[in-house]
PDB file of C-alpha atoms in Angstrom:
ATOM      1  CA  UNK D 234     103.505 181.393 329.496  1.00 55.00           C
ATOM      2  CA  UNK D 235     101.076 182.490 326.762  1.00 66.00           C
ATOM      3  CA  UNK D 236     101.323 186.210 326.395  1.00 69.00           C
ATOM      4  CA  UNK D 237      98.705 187.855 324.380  1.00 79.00           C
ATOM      5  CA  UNK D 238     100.074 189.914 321.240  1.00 83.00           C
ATOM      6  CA  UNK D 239      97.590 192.815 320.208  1.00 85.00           C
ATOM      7  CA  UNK D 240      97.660 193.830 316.451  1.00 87.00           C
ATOM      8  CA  UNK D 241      96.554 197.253 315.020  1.00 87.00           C
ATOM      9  CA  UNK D 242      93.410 197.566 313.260  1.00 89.00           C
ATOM     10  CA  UNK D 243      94.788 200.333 310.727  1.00 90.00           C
ATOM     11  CA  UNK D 244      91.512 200.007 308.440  1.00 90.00           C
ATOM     12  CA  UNK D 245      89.334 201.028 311.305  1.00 91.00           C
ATOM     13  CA  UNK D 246      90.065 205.085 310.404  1.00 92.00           C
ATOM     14  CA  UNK D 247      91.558 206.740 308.001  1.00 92.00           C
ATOM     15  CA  UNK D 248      94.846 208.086 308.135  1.00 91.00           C
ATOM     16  CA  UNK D 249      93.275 211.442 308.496  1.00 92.00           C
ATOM     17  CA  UNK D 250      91.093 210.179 311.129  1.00 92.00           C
ATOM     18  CA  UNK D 251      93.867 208.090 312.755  1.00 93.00           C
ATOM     19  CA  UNK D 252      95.865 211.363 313.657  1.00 93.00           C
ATOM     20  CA  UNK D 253      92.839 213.374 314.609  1.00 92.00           C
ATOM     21  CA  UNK D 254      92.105 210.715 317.255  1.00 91.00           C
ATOM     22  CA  UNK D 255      95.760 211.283 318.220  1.00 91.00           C
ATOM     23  CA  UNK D 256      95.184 214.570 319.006  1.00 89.00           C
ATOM     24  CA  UNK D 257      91.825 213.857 320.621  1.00 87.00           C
ATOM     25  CA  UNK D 258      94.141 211.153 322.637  1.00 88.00           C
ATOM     26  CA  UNK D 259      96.248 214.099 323.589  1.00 85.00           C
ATOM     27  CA  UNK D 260      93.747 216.514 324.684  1.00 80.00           C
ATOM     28  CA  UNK D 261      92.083 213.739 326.505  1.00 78.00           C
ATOM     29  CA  UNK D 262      95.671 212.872 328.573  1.00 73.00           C
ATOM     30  CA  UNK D 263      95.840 217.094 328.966  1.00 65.00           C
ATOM     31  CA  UNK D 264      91.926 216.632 330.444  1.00 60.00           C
ATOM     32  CA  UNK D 265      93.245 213.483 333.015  1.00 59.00           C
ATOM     33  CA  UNK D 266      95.915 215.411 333.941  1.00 56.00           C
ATOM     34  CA  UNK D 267      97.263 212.207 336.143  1.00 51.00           C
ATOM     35  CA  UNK D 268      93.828 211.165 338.217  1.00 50.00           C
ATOM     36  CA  UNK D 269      90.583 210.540 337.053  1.00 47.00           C
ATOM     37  CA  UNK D 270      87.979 212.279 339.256  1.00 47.00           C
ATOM     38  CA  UNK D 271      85.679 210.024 340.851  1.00 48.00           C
ATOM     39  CA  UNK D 272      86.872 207.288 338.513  1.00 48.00           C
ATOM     40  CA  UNK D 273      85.018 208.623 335.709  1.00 50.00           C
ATOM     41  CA  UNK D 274      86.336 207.996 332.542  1.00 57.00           C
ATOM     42  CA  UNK D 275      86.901 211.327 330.158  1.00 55.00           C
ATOM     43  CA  UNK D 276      84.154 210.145 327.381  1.00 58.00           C
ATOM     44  CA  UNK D 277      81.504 209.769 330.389  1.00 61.00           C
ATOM     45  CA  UNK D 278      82.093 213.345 332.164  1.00 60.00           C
ATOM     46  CA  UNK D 279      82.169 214.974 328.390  1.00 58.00           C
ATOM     47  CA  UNK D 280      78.344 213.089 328.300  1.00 61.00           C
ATOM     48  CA  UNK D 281      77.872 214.594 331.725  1.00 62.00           C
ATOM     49  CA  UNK D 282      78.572 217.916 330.473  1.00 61.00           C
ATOM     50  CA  UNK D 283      76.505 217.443 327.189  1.00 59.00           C
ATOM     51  CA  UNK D 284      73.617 216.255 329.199  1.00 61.00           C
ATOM     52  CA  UNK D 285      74.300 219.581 331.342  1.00 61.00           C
ATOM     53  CA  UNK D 286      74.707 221.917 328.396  1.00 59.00           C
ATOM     54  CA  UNK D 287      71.278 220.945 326.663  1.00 60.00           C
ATOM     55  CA  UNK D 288      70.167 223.275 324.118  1.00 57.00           C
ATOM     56  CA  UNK D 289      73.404 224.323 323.462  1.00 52.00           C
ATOM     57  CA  UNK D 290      74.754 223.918 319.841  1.00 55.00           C
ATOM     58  CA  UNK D 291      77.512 221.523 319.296  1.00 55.00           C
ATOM     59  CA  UNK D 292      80.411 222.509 318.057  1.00 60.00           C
ATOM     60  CA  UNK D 293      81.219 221.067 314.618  1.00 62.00           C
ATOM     61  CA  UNK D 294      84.969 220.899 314.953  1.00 61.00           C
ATOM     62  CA  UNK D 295      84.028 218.611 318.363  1.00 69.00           C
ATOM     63  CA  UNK D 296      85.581 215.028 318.023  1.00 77.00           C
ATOM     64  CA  UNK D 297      84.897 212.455 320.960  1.00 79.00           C
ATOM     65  CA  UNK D 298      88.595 210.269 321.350  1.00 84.00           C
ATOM     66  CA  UNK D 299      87.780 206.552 320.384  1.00 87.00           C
ATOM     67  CA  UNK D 300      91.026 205.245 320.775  1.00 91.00           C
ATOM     68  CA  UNK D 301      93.095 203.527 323.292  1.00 89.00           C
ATOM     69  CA  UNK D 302      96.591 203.671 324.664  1.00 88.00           C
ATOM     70  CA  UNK D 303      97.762 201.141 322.507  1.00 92.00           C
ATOM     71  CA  UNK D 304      96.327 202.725 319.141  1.00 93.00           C
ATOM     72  CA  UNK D 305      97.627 205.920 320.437  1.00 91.00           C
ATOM     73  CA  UNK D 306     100.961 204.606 320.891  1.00 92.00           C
ATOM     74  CA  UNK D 307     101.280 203.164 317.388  1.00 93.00           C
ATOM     75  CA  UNK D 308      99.938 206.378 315.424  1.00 93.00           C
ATOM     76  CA  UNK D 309     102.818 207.827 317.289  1.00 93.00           C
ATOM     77  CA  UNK D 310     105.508 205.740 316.701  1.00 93.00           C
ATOM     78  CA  UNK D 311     104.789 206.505 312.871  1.00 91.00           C
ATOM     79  CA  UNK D 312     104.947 210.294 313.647  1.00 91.00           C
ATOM     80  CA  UNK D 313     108.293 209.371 314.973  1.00 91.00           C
ATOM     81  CA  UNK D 314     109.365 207.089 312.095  1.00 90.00           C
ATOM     82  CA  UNK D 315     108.258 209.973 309.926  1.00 88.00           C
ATOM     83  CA  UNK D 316     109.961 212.759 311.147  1.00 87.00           C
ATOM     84  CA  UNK D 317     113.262 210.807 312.034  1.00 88.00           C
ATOM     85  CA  UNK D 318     112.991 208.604 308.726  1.00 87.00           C
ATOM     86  CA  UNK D 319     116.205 209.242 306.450  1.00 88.00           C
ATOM     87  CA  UNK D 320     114.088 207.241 303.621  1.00 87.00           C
ATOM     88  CA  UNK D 321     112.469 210.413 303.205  1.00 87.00           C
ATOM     89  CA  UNK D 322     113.813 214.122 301.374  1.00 90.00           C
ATOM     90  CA  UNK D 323     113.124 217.255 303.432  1.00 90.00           C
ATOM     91  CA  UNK D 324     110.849 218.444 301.262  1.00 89.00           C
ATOM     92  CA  UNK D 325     108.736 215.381 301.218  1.00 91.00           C
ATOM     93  CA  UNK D 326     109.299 215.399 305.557  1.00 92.00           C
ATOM     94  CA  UNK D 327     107.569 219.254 305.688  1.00 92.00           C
ATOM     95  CA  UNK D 328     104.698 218.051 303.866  1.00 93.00           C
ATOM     96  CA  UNK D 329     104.144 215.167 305.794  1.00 92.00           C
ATOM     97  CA  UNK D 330     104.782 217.570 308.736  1.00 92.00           C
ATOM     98  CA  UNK D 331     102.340 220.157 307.949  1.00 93.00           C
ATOM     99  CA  UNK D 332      99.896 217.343 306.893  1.00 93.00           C
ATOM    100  CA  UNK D 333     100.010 215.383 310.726  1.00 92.00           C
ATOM    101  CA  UNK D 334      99.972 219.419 312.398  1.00 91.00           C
ATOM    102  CA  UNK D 335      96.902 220.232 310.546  1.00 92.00           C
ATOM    103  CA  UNK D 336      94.995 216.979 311.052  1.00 91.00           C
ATOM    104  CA  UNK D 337      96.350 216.138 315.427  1.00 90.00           C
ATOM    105  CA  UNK D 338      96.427 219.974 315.915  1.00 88.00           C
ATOM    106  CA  UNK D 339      93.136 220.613 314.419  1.00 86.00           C
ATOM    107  CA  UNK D 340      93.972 223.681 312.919  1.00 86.00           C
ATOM    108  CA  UNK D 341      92.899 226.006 309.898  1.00 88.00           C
ATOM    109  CA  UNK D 342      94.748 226.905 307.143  1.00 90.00           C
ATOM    110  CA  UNK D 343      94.401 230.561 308.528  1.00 91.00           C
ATOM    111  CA  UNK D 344      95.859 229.513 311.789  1.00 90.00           C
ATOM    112  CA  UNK D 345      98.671 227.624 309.491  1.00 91.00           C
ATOM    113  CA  UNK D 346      99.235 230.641 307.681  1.00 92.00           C
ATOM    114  CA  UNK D 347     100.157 232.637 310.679  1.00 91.00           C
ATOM    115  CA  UNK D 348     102.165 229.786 312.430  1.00 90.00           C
ATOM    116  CA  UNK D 349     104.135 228.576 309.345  1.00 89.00           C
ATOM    117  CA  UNK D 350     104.301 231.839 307.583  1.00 91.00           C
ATOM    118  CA  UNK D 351     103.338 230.578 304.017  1.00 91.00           C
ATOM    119  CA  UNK D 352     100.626 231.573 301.847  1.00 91.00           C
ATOM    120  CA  UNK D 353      97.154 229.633 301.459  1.00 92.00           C
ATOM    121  CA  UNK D 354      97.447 228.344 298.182  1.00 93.00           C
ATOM    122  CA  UNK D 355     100.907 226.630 299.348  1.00 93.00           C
ATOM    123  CA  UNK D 356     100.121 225.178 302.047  1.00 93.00           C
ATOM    124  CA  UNK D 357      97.077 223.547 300.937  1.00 93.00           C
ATOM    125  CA  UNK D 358      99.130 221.434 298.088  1.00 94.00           C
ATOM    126  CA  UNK D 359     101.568 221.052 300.883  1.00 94.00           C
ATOM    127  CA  UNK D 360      99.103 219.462 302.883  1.00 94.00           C
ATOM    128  CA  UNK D 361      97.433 217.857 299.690  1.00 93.00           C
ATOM    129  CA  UNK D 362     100.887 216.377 298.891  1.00 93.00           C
ATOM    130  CA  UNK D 363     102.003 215.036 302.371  1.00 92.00           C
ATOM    131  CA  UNK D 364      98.476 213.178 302.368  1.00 92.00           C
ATOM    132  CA  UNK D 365      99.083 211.381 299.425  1.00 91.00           C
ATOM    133  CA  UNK D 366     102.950 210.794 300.061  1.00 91.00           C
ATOM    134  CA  UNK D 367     102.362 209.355 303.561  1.00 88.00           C
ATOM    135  CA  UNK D 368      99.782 206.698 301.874  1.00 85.00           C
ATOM    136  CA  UNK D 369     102.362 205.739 299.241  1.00 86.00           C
ATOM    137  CA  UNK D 370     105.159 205.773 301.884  1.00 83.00           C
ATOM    138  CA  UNK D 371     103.208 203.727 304.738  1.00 81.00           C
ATOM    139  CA  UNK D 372     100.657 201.350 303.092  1.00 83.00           C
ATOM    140  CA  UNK D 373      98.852 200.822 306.514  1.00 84.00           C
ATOM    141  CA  UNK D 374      96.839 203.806 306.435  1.00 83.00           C
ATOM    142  CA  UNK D 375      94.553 204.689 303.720  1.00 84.00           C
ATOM    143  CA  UNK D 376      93.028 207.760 302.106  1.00 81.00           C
ATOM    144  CA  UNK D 377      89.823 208.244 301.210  1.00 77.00           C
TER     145      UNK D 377
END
């Protein structure tokens, strides 16, 4: 028997851009919700609805999920690794924490503030310093 082994692409995105498309996975799975109506698949009704919604203004903070289940399932797996890892210090662990919240969450650093209770200025080196941690850490993804 010949089984097929798939291997991830990690250059295809970024690793900002890899957990983005996580969270657009996510919301995507949210959208399904178990059944798939009319055996549409989520990209095609969103087109539906833009076609629909002409002459409305996109919104910029739109993404459009361009990953599969297997992509989806290895970004995740190095969330896991991450936040399990005992290779890493606590310190190091919240900034790669509030790095892979801001990017699959989508958020703001004003809706950080609120949530994490810490101050602007903080959590932007936070964030600054988990990005460039989690590229020296995990040499698959890459920073741009």
């Amino acid at each position: 028997m010949n089984a097929m082994v798939k291997v991830m692409d990690w250059s295809k995105f970024t690793a900002e851009e890899w957990f983005k498309q996580y969270g657009a996975y996510i919301q995507t799975c949210r959208m399904k919700s178990g059944n798939e109506p009319d055996s549409l698949g989520v990209n095609q009704i969103y087109w539906l609805i833009c076609e629909n919604n002409k002459g409305a203004a996109p919104r910029k903070n739109q993404l459009i999920c361009e990953i599969d289940d297997f992509e989806a399932d290895e970004v995740r797996k190095i969330i896991i690794d991450l936040k399990y890892s005992s290779r890493i210090c606590d310190s190091a662990k919240a900034a790669v924490k509030l790095f892979i919240e801001k990017n699959v969450r989508g958020m703001s650093l004003r809706q950080m503030e609120h949530e994490f209770q810490l101050g602007r200025t903080a959590l932007d080196s936070m964030i600054f310093a988990g990005k460039y941690f989690l590229n020296g850490h995990d040499k698959r993804l890459r920073i741009n």
